[in-house]
Amino acid sequence: PSPSPSLSLGLPPAPAPSAGTPVLAPPRTCGTMSHTNGNGECHASGSGNGNGSGHANGDPKYGLTIPEGRDLVAELCRHFYDQGWVSGTGGGISVKADPDVIVMAPSGVQKERMRAEDMYVLDAAGAVREAPVARPFPYKPPKLSECSPLFMSAYELRGAGAVLHSHAPETVMATLLEPDSNEFRCTQIEMIKGIKGHGFYDTLVVPVIENTARESQLTERLREAMAAYPDTYAVLVRRHGVYVWGDTWIQAKTHAECYHYLFAQAAKMASMGLDPAFPAITPPAHELATQVIGNVERPSKRARTEGGTSNGKKVVLLDIEGTTTPITFVKEVLFPLAVKEAESFLLQRGEADEAARAAARAVVGEDFTGDWAAICAKVKELVTEWTAKDLKIPALKNLQGMIWKQGYADGSLKAPVYEDVAPAMARWVRGQKRVAIYSSGSRQAQRLLFEHSDRGDLRPRLAAYFDTKMGQKREEMSYTEISLSLGVDASDVLFVTDIFEEAEAAKAAGMDVAISVRPGNKPLPPSSTHRTITSFAEL
């Protein structure tokens, strides 16, 4: 007979131990291997021996016996340690094995020194079936992984075949690219294709949940994220790490490697001033015809010949207030809500909340003295004053965004969007145009508005978001910078706004402009010669 296939990852052997160091047991192999399932996952032909060392009850479901699962987890622990993902005893790994059990690395141990016999074996409900024997001093007594309830969530809710937890630096940085966002996003990076169900032109979305003091306390937040994002195979934890899973251990390992690569590249792109979520490449028509891009449906043949929309421009750049959304929503709903809730919002979050503390300090300044209640009272005073003066101060915009995020999350806020906006966005995307937003509100506030619009989630139709970090909206240079960021000439951009001075600045930069005339918008000066529209259907 031919040699049995091995479960080995092809990794170099562990380094020889120094004198006095306990020798790690060598990886064990299954002597009854007869074939693989085509994905590199081993099937054993021997029958069960009552101790979980063989496959019971017919064909194997997971392609691993319990001993093979033990060996594999130990090998993966060493491999992930070499990648810098599970250093300092952090992280965790678990795999499903036949017959329907879970092999899991223990908690608080050096992952690179794991042995097969150090693993826990759990039943399908998460109860311990086999516990490892304690090793002599100075090793700590074995302890079931703190990640256990989180791993079980993936097995229960997603039918996972393996779940991994990493503390890699790039996973932490990925959660800080947009500190107020509950999502990580990137697009048009090759390794996106390594995530099941995703292609190069898709936008990869990974939910971000807030950290807790203990790992096990994250369980409810993780389960909520899994329910809210049915297409994800990972959940990031702010300032902590990531949980990744797959249908098999091979897929979970592949996902983990691709996610880590994407997190690292996104952080590098952000350090260069590039937005990893910005689609810099317009897909060729023949690729548009065969792939779903985000949540945008495939274009029909008619749509692909519809290039005359928006005067043949490559990008449609939209203002929000008075352009996509009634100006009354911002002036009469969002702004008053932030003024009303500023103090109570911060008091409720508490000074121990890092994001709340940073937001408050950004408003009052580092030199302001007083306890947390005094700081919150001063914040309300300044927010009231700045809002009345309609000042575009970044610290104000940031705090407003945090308050609005809570309102959208609890359902008390729903953003109205003109009925002609969503169909126009869909038509432009089908015509291979990019649609972007430029508003004085923060990018996070922009995303929240279009996520929670009364026309549904419109984010899949938006390619980029710009705020006043690009410059003030009445300055010519701001529009020049946006054109450079989009990678197009200013003449390839159509800017739609309700403000005459903004239209003037965009025109001076070389953009084509149209002024939105909606109910409640400020009247245009008699000297205006800009094109006006009352509906996006006119574009």
Coordinates of C-alpha atoms in Angstrom, one line a residue:
P1 CA 0.0 0.0 0.0
S2 CA 1.0 3.6 -0.6
P3 CA 2.2 5.7 2.3
S4 CA -0.6 7.3 4.5
P5 CA -1.3 11.0 3.9
S6 CA -0.2 13.2 6.8
L7 CA -2.0 16.0 8.6
S8 CA 1.3 17.9 8.9
L9 CA 1.2 21.5 7.7
G10 CA 4.7 21.1 6.3
L11 CA 6.2 23.2 9.1
P12 CA 9.7 22.9 10.4
P13 CA 10.1 20.8 13.6
A14 CA 10.0 22.6 16.9
P15 CA 13.5 23.7 18.1
A16 CA 15.3 21.3 20.4
P17 CA 14.7 22.1 24.1
S18 CA 17.5 23.4 26.2
A19 CA 18.8 21.3 29.1
G20 CA 16.3 20.7 31.9
T21 CA 13.3 21.6 29.6
P22 CA 10.6 18.9 29.5
V23 CA 10.7 17.3 26.0
L24 CA 7.5 17.8 23.9
A25 CA 5.9 14.7 22.7
P26 CA 6.4 14.3 18.9
P27 CA 3.3 14.6 16.7
R28 CA 1.4 11.4 16.4
T29 CA 0.1 10.0 13.1
C30 CA -2.9 7.9 12.4
G31 CA -1.9 4.5 11.2
T32 CA -5.2 3.7 9.5
M33 CA -5.3 6.6 7.0
S34 CA -6.6 5.4 3.6
H35 CA -7.8 8.5 1.7
T36 CA -8.5 12.1 1.8
N37 CA -11.7 14.0 1.0
G38 CA -10.2 16.1 -1.8
N39 CA -9.6 19.1 0.5
G40 CA -6.6 17.7 2.2
E41 CA -8.7 16.5 5.2
C42 CA -7.9 13.0 6.3
H43 CA -10.5 10.2 6.6
A44 CA -9.6 7.2 8.7
S45 CA -10.8 3.7 7.7
G46 CA -10.5 2.1 11.1
S47 CA -13.4 1.7 13.5
G48 CA -13.8 3.4 16.8
N49 CA -12.1 1.8 19.8
G50 CA -14.3 3.3 22.4
N51 CA -11.8 6.0 23.3
G52 CA -12.4 8.4 20.4
S53 CA -9.4 7.2 18.4
G54 CA -11.4 6.1 15.4
H55 CA -14.5 7.2 13.4
A56 CA -17.8 5.9 14.8
N57 CA -21.2 5.6 13.3
G58 CA -20.3 5.4 9.6
D59 CA -18.6 8.0 7.4
P60 CA -16.6 10.7 9.2
K61 CA -18.2 14.2 9.3
Y62 CA -15.2 16.3 10.2
G63 CA -12.3 14.2 8.7
L64 CA -10.4 14.0 12.0
T65 CA -10.2 11.5 14.8
I66 CA -9.7 12.8 18.3
P67 CA -6.0 11.9 18.4
E68 CA -5.6 13.6 15.0
G69 CA -7.4 16.6 16.3
R70 CA -5.1 16.8 19.3
D71 CA -2.0 16.7 17.1
L72 CA -3.5 19.2 14.7
V73 CA -4.3 21.8 17.4
A74 CA -0.8 21.5 18.9
E75 CA 0.7 22.0 15.4
L76 CA -1.5 25.0 14.7
C77 CA -0.6 26.5 18.0
R78 CA 3.1 26.4 17.1
H79 CA 2.4 27.7 13.6
F80 CA 0.3 30.6 14.8
Y81 CA 2.9 31.5 17.5
D82 CA 5.5 31.8 14.7
Q83 CA 3.2 34.2 13.0
G84 CA 3.0 36.4 16.1
W85 CA -0.8 35.7 16.6
V86 CA -0.8 33.8 20.0
S87 CA 2.2 35.2 21.9
G88 CA 2.2 35.6 25.7
T89 CA -0.2 32.7 26.2
G90 CA -2.9 34.7 24.3
G91 CA -5.3 33.4 21.7
G92 CA -6.9 30.1 21.3
I93 CA -7.7 27.3 18.8
S94 CA -10.3 24.6 18.6
V95 CA -11.4 22.1 15.9
K96 CA -14.3 19.7 15.5
A97 CA -13.4 16.0 15.4
D98 CA -15.4 12.8 14.9
P99 CA -17.6 11.7 16.5
D100 CA -19.0 15.2 16.9
V101 CA -16.6 16.4 19.6
I102 CA -14.5 19.5 20.0
V103 CA -10.7 19.5 20.6
M104 CA -9.6 22.8 22.3
A105 CA -6.3 24.2 23.5
P106 CA -6.3 25.2 27.2
S107 CA -6.1 28.7 28.5
G108 CA -3.2 30.6 29.9
V109 CA -0.5 28.4 28.4
Q110 CA 2.4 29.0 26.0
K111 CA 0.9 28.0 22.7
E112 CA 4.2 27.1 21.1
R113 CA 4.9 24.4 23.7
M114 CA 1.5 22.7 23.4
R115 CA 1.4 18.9 23.3
A116 CA -1.3 16.7 22.0
E117 CA -2.1 15.4 25.5
D118 CA -2.6 19.0 26.8
M119 CA -5.8 19.4 24.9
Y120 CA -9.4 19.4 26.3
V121 CA -12.1 17.3 24.5
L122 CA -15.6 18.7 24.7
D123 CA -18.9 17.2 23.6
A124 CA -21.1 18.9 21.0
A125 CA -22.8 20.9 23.8
G126 CA -19.5 22.2 25.2
A127 CA -19.3 20.0 28.3
V128 CA -15.8 18.7 29.1
R129 CA -15.5 15.1 28.1
E130 CA -11.7 14.7 28.6
A131 CA -9.4 17.0 30.6
P132 CA -5.6 17.0 30.4
V133 CA -3.5 15.7 33.2
A134 CA -1.6 18.5 35.1
R135 CA 2.1 18.8 34.3
P136 CA 4.7 19.3 37.1
F137 CA 5.8 22.6 38.4
P138 CA 6.4 25.3 37.1
Y139 CA 3.5 24.5 34.7
K140 CA 0.1 25.8 35.9
P141 CA -2.8 23.4 36.4
P142 CA -4.8 23.0 33.1
K143 CA -7.8 25.3 32.6
L144 CA -10.5 25.3 30.0
S145 CA -10.0 28.1 27.5
E146 CA -11.6 31.5 28.4
C147 CA -12.6 31.5 24.7
S148 CA -14.8 28.4 25.1
P149 CA -18.2 30.1 25.1
L150 CA -17.2 32.2 22.2
F151 CA -16.0 29.2 20.2
M152 CA -19.2 27.4 21.0
S153 CA -21.2 30.3 19.6
A154 CA -19.5 29.8 16.2
Y155 CA -20.1 26.1 16.4
E156 CA -23.8 26.6 17.3
L157 CA -24.7 29.6 15.1
R158 CA -22.5 28.9 12.1
G159 CA -21.9 25.2 12.1
A160 CA -18.2 25.9 12.1
G161 CA -15.6 23.1 11.7
A162 CA -12.9 25.1 13.5
V163 CA -12.6 28.4 15.4
L164 CA -9.5 30.4 16.0
H165 CA -8.7 33.4 18.2
S166 CA -5.8 35.7 17.5
H167 CA -4.2 38.7 19.4
A168 CA -2.0 39.7 16.4
P169 CA -1.0 43.4 16.3
E170 CA -2.7 43.9 12.9
T171 CA -6.0 42.8 14.3
V172 CA -5.8 45.5 17.0
M173 CA -4.8 48.2 14.4
A174 CA -7.7 47.2 12.2
T175 CA -10.2 48.1 15.0
L176 CA -8.6 51.5 15.3
L177 CA -8.7 52.7 11.7
E178 CA -12.2 54.0 12.4
P179 CA -12.4 54.3 16.2
D180 CA -16.1 55.1 16.3
S181 CA -17.2 52.6 13.7
N182 CA -18.6 49.1 14.4
E183 CA -17.2 47.8 11.1
F184 CA -13.9 47.2 9.3
R185 CA -14.1 47.6 5.6
C186 CA -11.8 47.0 2.7
T187 CA -12.1 46.4 -1.0
Q188 CA -10.0 45.6 -4.1
I189 CA -7.2 43.8 -2.3
E190 CA -6.4 40.4 -3.8
M191 CA -6.6 38.3 -0.6
I192 CA -10.3 39.2 -0.2
K193 CA -10.8 36.3 -2.6
G194 CA -9.6 33.9 0.1
I195 CA -12.7 34.6 2.2
K196 CA -15.6 32.3 1.3
G197 CA -18.2 34.1 -0.9
H198 CA -16.1 37.1 -1.7
G199 CA -14.4 38.4 -4.8
F200 CA -11.8 41.1 -5.7
Y201 CA -14.4 43.8 -6.3
D202 CA -16.5 43.0 -3.3
T203 CA -16.3 45.1 -0.1
L204 CA -15.3 42.9 2.8
V205 CA -17.1 43.9 6.0
V206 CA -16.1 42.6 9.4
P207 CA -18.1 43.6 12.5
V208 CA -16.2 45.2 15.4
I209 CA -17.4 44.7 18.9
E210 CA -16.2 46.5 22.0
N211 CA -13.9 44.7 24.4
T212 CA -14.7 43.6 28.0
A213 CA -12.4 42.9 31.0
R214 CA -12.9 39.1 30.7
E215 CA -12.9 37.1 27.5
S216 CA -16.0 35.1 28.4
Q217 CA -18.0 38.3 28.9
L218 CA -17.8 39.0 25.1
T219 CA -20.1 36.1 24.3
E220 CA -23.3 38.0 23.9
R221 CA -21.7 40.7 21.8
L222 CA -20.1 38.1 19.5
R223 CA -23.4 36.3 19.0
E224 CA -25.2 39.6 18.2
A225 CA -22.5 40.4 15.6
M226 CA -22.9 36.9 14.1
A227 CA -26.6 37.5 13.8
A228 CA -26.3 40.9 12.3
Y229 CA -23.6 39.9 9.7
P230 CA -24.6 36.5 8.3
D231 CA -21.9 36.7 5.6
T232 CA -18.9 37.2 7.8
Y233 CA -16.4 34.6 8.9
A234 CA -14.7 36.8 11.5
V235 CA -15.5 39.3 14.3
L236 CA -13.0 41.8 15.5
V237 CA -12.8 42.9 19.1
R238 CA -11.7 46.5 19.6
R239 CA -8.1 46.8 21.0
H240 CA -8.1 43.0 21.5
G241 CA -8.0 40.7 18.5
V242 CA -10.2 38.6 16.2
Y243 CA -12.3 35.5 16.2
V244 CA -12.2 33.6 12.8
W245 CA -13.9 30.4 11.8
G246 CA -14.5 28.2 8.8
D247 CA -16.6 25.2 7.7
T248 CA -13.5 23.0 8.1
W249 CA -10.1 23.5 9.8
I250 CA -8.5 24.0 6.5
Q251 CA -10.9 26.8 5.6
A252 CA -10.6 28.4 9.0
K253 CA -6.8 28.4 8.7
T254 CA -7.1 29.9 5.2
H255 CA -9.6 32.5 6.4
A256 CA -7.3 33.5 9.4
E257 CA -4.3 34.0 7.1
C258 CA -6.3 36.1 4.6
Y259 CA -8.0 38.2 7.3
H260 CA -4.6 38.9 9.0
Y261 CA -3.1 39.9 5.6
L262 CA -6.0 42.2 4.9
F263 CA -5.9 43.8 8.3
A264 CA -2.2 44.5 8.0
Q265 CA -2.5 45.9 4.5
A266 CA -5.4 48.1 5.5
A267 CA -3.4 49.6 8.4
K268 CA -0.5 50.3 6.0
M269 CA -2.7 51.9 3.5
A270 CA -4.3 54.1 6.1
S271 CA -0.8 55.2 7.3
M272 CA -0.2 56.3 3.7
G273 CA -3.4 58.3 3.6
L274 CA -5.2 55.7 1.5
D275 CA -8.7 54.5 2.3
P276 CA -8.7 50.7 2.2
A277 CA -12.5 50.8 1.7
F278 CA -12.3 53.1 -1.4
P279 CA -12.7 51.2 -4.7
A280 CA -9.9 52.8 -6.8
I281 CA -10.6 50.6 -9.8
T282 CA -13.8 50.7 -11.9
P283 CA -14.6 47.1 -12.9
P284 CA -14.6 46.3 -16.6
A285 CA -18.0 45.8 -18.1
H286 CA -17.5 42.1 -18.7
E287 CA -16.6 41.5 -15.1
L288 CA -19.5 43.6 -13.9
A289 CA -21.8 41.3 -15.9
T290 CA -20.7 38.2 -14.0
Q291 CA -20.2 39.3 -10.4
V292 CA -22.3 40.8 -7.7
I293 CA -20.5 43.8 -6.3
G294 CA -21.4 44.3 -2.7
N295 CA -25.2 44.3 -2.5
V296 CA -25.6 45.8 -6.0
E297 CA -27.4 43.6 -8.4
R298 CA -25.9 42.5 -11.7
P299 CA -26.5 45.1 -14.4
S300 CA -28.6 44.2 -17.4
K301 CA -27.3 44.7 -21.0
R302 CA -29.4 47.8 -21.2
A303 CA -27.8 49.2 -18.1
R304 CA -24.3 48.7 -19.4
T305 CA -25.0 50.8 -22.4
E306 CA -26.6 53.5 -20.3
G307 CA -23.4 55.6 -20.1
G308 CA -25.1 58.9 -20.8
T309 CA -26.2 59.4 -17.2
S310 CA -24.6 62.3 -15.3
N311 CA -23.1 63.7 -18.5
G312 CA -20.7 60.8 -18.8
K313 CA -18.9 61.7 -15.6
K314 CA -16.9 59.0 -13.8
V315 CA -17.8 60.1 -10.2
V316 CA -20.9 61.6 -8.8
L317 CA -20.0 63.5 -5.6
L318 CA -23.0 64.3 -3.3
D319 CA -23.7 66.6 -0.4
I320 CA -26.2 65.4 2.2
E321 CA -28.2 68.3 3.7
G322 CA -30.7 69.6 1.2
T323 CA -29.3 67.2 -1.5
T324 CA -29.9 63.6 -0.5
T325 CA -31.7 64.3 2.8
P326 CA -34.2 67.1 3.9
I327 CA -32.3 69.9 5.6
T328 CA -34.9 69.7 8.3
F329 CA -33.7 66.3 9.5
V330 CA -30.3 67.7 10.3
K331 CA -31.4 71.1 11.6
E332 CA -34.5 70.0 13.5
V333 CA -33.7 66.4 14.5
L334 CA -30.0 65.5 14.6
F335 CA -28.5 68.8 15.9
P336 CA -31.2 69.2 18.7
L337 CA -30.7 65.6 19.7
A338 CA -27.0 66.1 20.2
V339 CA -27.5 69.2 22.2
K340 CA -30.1 67.6 24.4
E341 CA -28.2 64.4 25.0
A342 CA -24.6 65.6 25.2
E343 CA -24.3 65.8 29.0
S344 CA -26.4 62.7 29.9
F345 CA -24.8 60.6 27.1
L346 CA -21.3 61.3 28.6
L347 CA -22.5 60.8 32.2
Q348 CA -24.0 57.5 31.3
R349 CA -20.9 56.2 29.5
G350 CA -18.8 57.3 32.5
E351 CA -15.2 58.6 32.7
A352 CA -13.9 55.1 32.6
D353 CA -15.1 54.8 29.0
E354 CA -12.1 55.6 26.9
A355 CA -14.0 56.9 23.9
A356 CA -16.3 59.1 26.0
R357 CA -13.4 60.5 27.9
A358 CA -11.5 61.3 24.7
A359 CA -14.5 62.9 23.1
A360 CA -15.2 65.1 26.1
R361 CA -11.6 66.2 26.4
A362 CA -11.5 67.1 22.7
V363 CA -14.4 69.5 23.4
V364 CA -13.4 71.1 26.6
G365 CA -9.6 71.0 26.1
E366 CA -6.9 69.4 28.2
D367 CA -6.5 72.5 30.4
F368 CA -10.0 72.4 31.7
T369 CA -10.1 71.3 35.4
G370 CA -13.0 69.7 37.3
D371 CA -14.5 66.3 38.0
W372 CA -16.4 64.2 35.4
A373 CA -19.7 65.9 36.1
A374 CA -18.1 69.4 35.6
I375 CA -16.5 68.3 32.4
C376 CA -19.9 66.9 31.1
A377 CA -21.7 70.1 32.0
K378 CA -19.0 72.2 30.2
V379 CA -19.4 69.9 27.1
K380 CA -23.1 70.6 27.0
E381 CA -22.5 74.4 27.3
L382 CA -20.0 74.3 24.4
V383 CA -22.1 71.9 22.2
T384 CA -25.1 74.2 22.6
E385 CA -23.0 77.3 21.7
W386 CA -21.2 75.7 18.7
T387 CA -24.4 74.2 17.4
A388 CA -26.3 77.5 17.5
K389 CA -23.4 79.1 15.5
D390 CA -23.3 76.2 13.1
L391 CA -19.6 75.8 13.6
K392 CA -17.8 72.9 11.8
I393 CA -15.5 71.9 14.7
P394 CA -14.1 68.3 14.5
A395 CA -14.6 67.7 18.2
L396 CA -18.3 68.6 17.9
K397 CA -18.8 66.5 14.9
N398 CA -17.2 63.5 16.6
L399 CA -19.4 63.7 19.7
Q400 CA -22.5 64.3 17.6
G401 CA -21.6 61.1 15.6
M402 CA -21.3 59.1 18.8
I403 CA -24.7 60.3 20.1
W404 CA -26.4 59.7 16.7
K405 CA -24.9 56.2 16.5
Q406 CA -26.6 55.3 19.8
G407 CA -29.9 56.7 18.4
Y408 CA -29.7 54.7 15.2
A409 CA -28.8 51.6 17.2
D410 CA -31.8 51.8 19.5
G411 CA -34.1 52.6 16.7
S412 CA -35.0 56.1 17.8
L413 CA -33.5 57.6 14.7
K414 CA -34.2 56.8 11.1
A415 CA -32.7 59.0 8.3
P416 CA -35.1 60.3 5.6
V417 CA -33.8 60.2 2.1
Y418 CA -35.5 61.7 -0.9
E419 CA -37.4 59.1 -2.9
D420 CA -35.4 59.8 -6.1
V421 CA -32.0 59.2 -4.4
A422 CA -31.7 55.5 -4.1
P423 CA -32.9 54.7 -7.7
A424 CA -30.4 57.3 -9.0
M425 CA -27.5 55.7 -7.0
A426 CA -28.4 52.3 -8.3
R427 CA -28.5 53.6 -11.9
W428 CA -25.1 55.3 -11.6
V429 CA -23.5 52.2 -10.2
R430 CA -25.0 50.1 -13.0
G431 CA -23.5 52.7 -15.4
Q432 CA -20.0 52.0 -13.9
K433 CA -19.9 55.3 -12.0
R434 CA -18.6 55.8 -8.5
V435 CA -20.9 57.6 -6.0
A436 CA -19.2 59.4 -3.2
I437 CA -20.3 61.7 -0.3
Y438 CA -18.8 65.0 0.8
S439 CA -20.4 66.5 3.9
S440 CA -19.3 68.5 6.9
G441 CA -20.5 65.7 9.1
S442 CA -17.9 63.1 10.1
R443 CA -17.5 60.0 7.8
Q444 CA -18.9 57.9 10.6
A445 CA -22.0 60.0 10.8
Q446 CA -22.4 59.8 7.0
R447 CA -22.2 56.0 7.0
L448 CA -24.7 55.8 9.9
L449 CA -27.2 58.0 8.0
F450 CA -27.1 55.9 4.8
E451 CA -27.0 52.6 6.8
H452 CA -30.2 53.6 8.6
S453 CA -32.1 55.4 5.9
D454 CA -35.8 55.0 5.3
R455 CA -34.9 53.6 1.9
G456 CA -32.8 50.8 3.3
D457 CA -29.1 50.4 3.7
L458 CA -27.5 52.4 0.9
R459 CA -23.9 51.9 1.8
P460 CA -23.2 49.3 -0.8
R461 CA -23.9 51.9 -3.5
L462 CA -21.4 54.4 -2.0
A463 CA -17.7 54.2 -2.9
A464 CA -16.2 56.8 -0.6
Y465 CA -16.9 59.3 2.1
F466 CA -15.2 62.7 2.6
D467 CA -15.6 65.1 5.5
T468 CA -13.9 68.4 6.4
K469 CA -10.6 66.6 7.1
M470 CA -10.2 67.1 3.3
G471 CA -10.7 70.8 3.8
Q472 CA -13.6 73.2 4.2
K473 CA -16.5 72.8 1.7
R474 CA -16.3 76.4 0.4
E475 CA -12.6 76.2 -0.5
E476 CA -11.4 75.3 -4.0
M477 CA -8.5 73.2 -2.7
S478 CA -10.8 70.8 -0.9
Y479 CA -12.3 69.7 -4.3
T480 CA -8.8 69.4 -5.8
E481 CA -7.8 67.1 -3.0
I482 CA -10.9 65.0 -3.4
S483 CA -10.2 64.6 -7.1
L484 CA -6.7 63.4 -6.3
S485 CA -8.0 61.0 -3.7
L486 CA -10.5 59.6 -6.2
G487 CA -7.7 59.2 -8.8
V488 CA -9.6 61.2 -11.5
D489 CA -9.4 64.6 -13.1
A490 CA -11.7 67.2 -11.5
S491 CA -13.5 67.5 -14.9
D492 CA -14.6 63.8 -14.4
V493 CA -16.6 64.7 -11.3
L494 CA -20.1 65.9 -11.0
F495 CA -20.7 67.6 -7.6
V496 CA -24.3 68.1 -6.4
T497 CA -25.0 70.5 -3.5
D498 CA -27.6 72.9 -2.3
I499 CA -25.1 75.6 -1.3
F500 CA -24.1 78.2 -3.9
E501 CA -20.6 78.9 -2.3
E502 CA -19.8 75.2 -2.4
A503 CA -20.8 75.0 -6.0
E504 CA -18.5 78.0 -6.8
A505 CA -15.6 76.3 -5.1
A506 CA -16.1 73.0 -6.9
K507 CA -16.4 74.7 -10.2
A508 CA -13.2 76.7 -9.6
A509 CA -11.5 73.3 -9.0
G510 CA -12.7 72.1 -12.4
M511 CA -15.7 70.0 -11.4
D512 CA -19.1 70.1 -13.1
V513 CA -21.8 71.2 -10.7
A514 CA -25.5 71.0 -10.2
I515 CA -27.4 72.8 -7.4
S516 CA -30.2 70.8 -5.6
V517 CA -33.4 72.9 -5.2
R518 CA -35.4 71.2 -2.5
P519 CA -38.1 72.4 -0.1
G520 CA -36.5 74.3 2.8
N521 CA -33.2 74.9 1.0
K522 CA -31.6 78.4 1.1
P523 CA -32.5 80.5 -2.0
L524 CA -29.8 81.0 -4.6
P525 CA -28.5 84.5 -5.3
P526 CA -29.7 86.1 -8.5
S527 CA -26.2 86.0 -9.9
S528 CA -26.1 82.2 -9.9
T529 CA -25.7 80.6 -13.3
H530 CA -25.3 77.0 -12.1
R531 CA -27.6 74.3 -13.4
T532 CA -30.3 73.5 -10.9
I533 CA -32.3 70.3 -10.4
T534 CA -35.3 69.3 -8.2
S535 CA -34.7 65.6 -8.5
F536 CA -31.8 63.2 -9.2
A537 CA -33.9 61.8 -12.0
E538 CA -32.9 64.9 -14.0
L539 CA -29.2 63.9 -13.9

